[in-house]
mmCIF file of C-alpha atoms and ligand atoms in Angstrom:
data_model
loop_
_atom_site.group_PDB
_atom_site.id
_atom_site.type_symbol
_atom_site.label_atom_id
_atom_site.label_comp_id
_atom_site.label_asym_id
_atom_site.label_seq_id
_atom_site.Cartn_x
_atom_site.Cartn_y
_atom_site.Cartn_z
ATOM 1 C CA MET N 1311 210.914 18.752 200.966
ATOM 2 C CA SER N 1312 210.988 22.200 199.309
ATOM 3 C CA ILE N 1313 211.592 22.732 195.615
ATOM 4 C CA PHE N 1314 214.983 24.273 196.424
ATOM 5 C CA SER N 1315 216.039 21.186 198.427
ATOM 6 C CA LYS N 1316 215.201 19.095 195.354
ATOM 7 C CA MET N 1317 217.461 21.342 193.249
ATOM 8 C CA ILE N 1318 220.314 20.896 195.723
ATOM 9 C CA ASP N 1319 219.822 17.108 195.598
ATOM 10 C CA GLY N 1320 219.719 17.186 191.771
ATOM 11 C CA GLU N 1321 216.153 15.830 191.688
ATOM 12 C CA ILE N 1322 215.035 18.804 189.603
ATOM 13 C CA SER N 1323 217.156 21.038 187.409
ATOM 14 C CA CYS N 1324 217.838 24.745 187.710
ATOM 15 C CA ASN N 1325 219.511 27.346 185.526
ATOM 16 C CA LYS N 1326 222.693 27.506 187.551
ATOM 17 C CA VAL N 1327 224.915 30.593 187.753
ATOM 18 C CA MET N 1328 227.445 29.593 190.424
ATOM 19 C CA GLU N 1329 227.937 26.881 193.021
ATOM 20 C CA ASN N 1330 230.377 25.884 195.740
ATOM 21 C CA ASP N 1331 230.257 23.315 198.551
ATOM 22 C CA ASP N 1332 227.891 25.426 200.643
ATOM 23 C CA PHE N 1333 225.805 27.644 198.326
ATOM 24 C CA LEU N 1334 223.982 27.612 194.990
ATOM 25 C CA ALA N 1335 222.932 30.532 192.758
ATOM 26 C CA PHE N 1336 220.428 30.122 189.907
ATOM 27 C CA HIS N 1337 218.065 32.186 187.764
ATOM 28 C CA ASP N 1338 214.572 32.798 189.154
ATOM 29 C CA ILE N 1339 211.961 31.103 186.969
ATOM 30 C CA ASN N 1340 209.715 34.196 187.129
ATOM 31 C CA PRO N 1341 212.134 37.146 186.911
ATOM 32 C CA LYS N 1342 211.085 40.497 188.357
ATOM 33 C CA ALA N 1343 214.075 42.337 186.862
ATOM 34 C CA PRO N 1344 216.341 41.826 183.817
ATOM 35 C CA ILE N 1345 218.679 39.879 186.101
ATOM 36 C CA HIS N 1346 216.987 37.954 188.934
ATOM 37 C CA ILE N 1347 219.089 35.368 190.728
ATOM 38 C CA LEU N 1348 218.225 33.277 193.766
ATOM 39 C CA ILE N 1349 221.018 32.454 196.209
ATOM 40 C CA ILE N 1350 220.526 29.603 198.672
ATOM 41 C CA PRO N 1351 222.525 27.696 201.283
ATOM 42 C CA LYS N 1352 222.775 23.948 200.682
ATOM 43 C CA ILE N 1353 221.960 23.136 204.300
ATOM 44 C CA LYS N 1354 218.288 23.299 205.212
ATOM 45 C CA ILE N 1355 217.464 26.643 206.816
ATOM 46 C CA LYS N 1356 213.883 27.871 206.784
ATOM 47 C CA ASN N 1357 214.487 31.590 206.490
ATOM 48 C CA PHE N 1358 216.529 34.583 207.615
ATOM 49 C CA GLN N 1359 215.121 34.374 211.139
ATOM 50 C CA GLU N 1360 216.807 30.984 211.566
ATOM 51 C CA VAL N 1361 220.152 31.531 209.837
ATOM 52 C CA SER N 1362 223.410 31.661 211.824
ATOM 53 C CA PRO N 1363 225.957 34.480 211.532
ATOM 54 C CA LYS N 1364 228.485 31.888 210.277
ATOM 55 C CA THR N 1365 226.279 30.862 207.357
ATOM 56 C CA MET N 1366 225.514 34.510 206.615
ATOM 57 C CA ALA N 1367 229.248 35.273 206.454
ATOM 58 C CA GLY N 1368 229.737 32.613 203.777
ATOM 59 C CA LEU N 1369 226.586 33.628 201.966
ATOM 60 C CA THR N 1370 227.744 37.260 201.882
ATOM 61 C CA SER N 1371 231.052 36.354 200.281
ATOM 62 C CA PHE N 1372 229.348 34.022 197.775
ATOM 63 C CA THR N 1373 226.765 36.669 196.867
ATOM 64 C CA GLN N 1374 229.478 39.242 196.207
ATOM 65 C CA LYS N 1375 231.152 36.776 193.809
ATOM 66 C CA VAL N 1376 227.860 36.142 191.986
ATOM 67 C CA ALA N 1377 227.300 39.897 191.610
ATOM 68 C CA THR N 1378 230.822 40.324 190.244
ATOM 69 C CA LEU N 1379 230.425 37.409 187.815
ATOM 70 C CA LEU N 1380 227.285 39.048 186.407
ATOM 71 C CA GLY N 1381 228.854 42.527 186.250
ATOM 72 C CA LEU N 1382 226.451 43.878 188.846
ATOM 73 C CA ASP N 1383 229.217 44.900 191.249
ATOM 74 C CA LYS N 1384 229.767 47.994 189.070
ATOM 75 C CA SER N 1385 226.198 48.834 188.026
ATOM 76 C CA GLY N 1386 224.576 48.011 191.366
ATOM 77 C CA TYR N 1387 221.891 45.635 192.505
ATOM 78 C CA ARG N 1388 219.272 44.918 195.139
ATOM 79 C CA LEU N 1389 219.337 42.044 197.628
ATOM 80 C CA ILE N 1390 216.062 40.939 199.235
ATOM 81 C CA THR N 1391 214.961 38.097 201.456
ATOM 82 C CA ASN N 1392 211.291 37.504 202.158
ATOM 83 C CA ASN N 1393 210.847 36.203 205.698
ATOM 84 C CA GLY N 1394 207.682 34.376 206.715
ATOM 85 C CA SER N 1395 204.056 34.977 205.855
ATOM 86 C CA ASP N 1396 203.860 38.765 206.030
ATOM 87 C CA GLY N 1397 207.228 38.992 204.282
ATOM 88 C CA GLY N 1398 205.781 37.139 201.289
ATOM 89 C CA GLN N 1399 207.977 34.047 201.601
ATOM 90 C CA GLU N 1400 206.633 31.262 199.374
ATOM 91 C CA VAL N 1401 209.480 28.752 199.417
ATOM 92 C CA MET N 1402 210.463 27.726 202.952
ATOM 93 C CA HIS N 1403 214.178 27.393 202.286
ATOM 94 C CA LEU N 1404 216.301 30.497 202.921
ATOM 95 C CA HIS N 1405 216.956 32.412 199.711
ATOM 96 C CA PHE N 1406 218.116 35.855 198.728
ATOM 97 C CA HIS N 1407 216.829 37.558 195.591
ATOM 98 C CA LEU N 1408 219.643 39.339 193.728
ATOM 99 C CA LEU N 1409 218.043 41.823 191.316
ATOM 100 C CA GLY N 1410 219.712 44.065 188.784
ATOM 101 C CA GLY N 1411 220.303 44.898 185.151
ATOM 102 C CA ALA N 1412 218.182 48.068 185.303
ATOM 103 C CA LYS N 1413 217.569 51.016 187.582
ATOM 104 C CA LEU N 1414 215.100 49.527 190.077
ATOM 105 C CA SER N 1415 212.232 51.533 191.512
ATOM 106 C CA TRP N 1416 211.672 51.566 195.247
ATOM 107 C CA GLY N 1417 207.943 52.269 195.675
ATOM 108 C CA HIS N 1418 206.847 48.708 194.980
ATOM 109 C CA LEU N 1419 208.174 47.654 198.361
ATOM 110 C CA SER N 1420 205.212 49.283 200.073
ATOM 111 C CA ASP N 1421 202.485 47.605 198.025
ATOM 112 C CA SER N 1422 201.553 44.100 196.988
ATOM 113 C CA ASN N 1423 202.041 44.474 193.235
ATOM 114 C CA SER N 1424 205.379 42.827 192.546
ATOM 115 C CA LYS N 1425 204.945 43.396 188.801
ATOM 116 C CA ASN N 1426 206.028 47.031 189.303
ATOM 117 C CA PHE N 1427 209.594 46.078 190.054
ATOM 118 C CA ILE N 1428 211.241 48.227 187.425
HETATM 119 P P1 AMP U 1242 209.764 33.905 197.783
HETATM 120 O O1 AMP U 1242 208.423 34.462 197.477
HETATM 121 O O2 AMP U 1242 210.710 34.917 198.368
HETATM 122 O O3 AMP U 1242 209.677 32.630 198.602
HETATM 123 O O4 AMP U 1242 210.406 33.564 196.387
HETATM 124 C C1 AMP U 1242 210.352 32.318 195.784
HETATM 125 C C2 AMP U 1242 210.915 32.498 194.402
HETATM 126 O O5 AMP U 1242 211.210 31.223 193.876
HETATM 127 C C3 AMP U 1242 209.970 33.192 193.427
HETATM 128 O O6 AMP U 1242 210.582 34.371 192.929
HETATM 129 C C4 AMP U 1242 209.777 32.137 192.329
HETATM 130 O O7 AMP U 1242 209.686 32.701 191.057
HETATM 131 C C5 AMP U 1242 211.011 31.284 192.493
HETATM 132 N N1 AMP U 1242 210.900 29.916 192.011
HETATM 133 C C6 AMP U 1242 209.933 29.004 192.318
HETATM 134 N N2 AMP U 1242 210.174 27.839 191.690
HETATM 135 C C7 AMP U 1242 211.320 28.006 190.983
HETATM 136 C C8 AMP U 1242 212.084 27.175 190.119
HETATM 137 N N3 AMP U 1242 211.731 25.900 189.848
HETATM 138 N N4 AMP U 1242 213.213 27.673 189.550
HETATM 139 C C9 AMP U 1242 213.582 28.944 189.810
HETATM 140 N N5 AMP U 1242 212.908 29.779 190.623
HETATM 141 C C10 AMP U 1242 211.783 29.333 191.191
#
């Protein structure tokens, strides 16, 4: 069972931002930007390659609400999902990284140093 599944089941705690019946948003424990939220479906889906269009529709709407709640709808933000080994996915439960709170650089996406996020 992944660490995110344990959060959904309440076995371990998270710093929750928003939740509904299908999705959960919480602060990343190791933020790469002033605001770094993880958004996950409550059903077990390994990664983006395995998600259905129906789940993505709900996740899109939920993500927009999270961005609005945090004021990022006006200032802007970045949404990333790491898919599989080469994509850098560490937790095998679908999650989107919602990053904002500063003007984010773009160059880091082509190297392996994730510390250069902003
Ligand atoms: P990824 O590399 O895309 O699989 O991202 C996994 C993310 O999960 C990383 O950004 C971690 O910092 C984050 N993470 C791991 N454990 C926790 C936790 N207990 N609470 C919040 N975020 C976590």
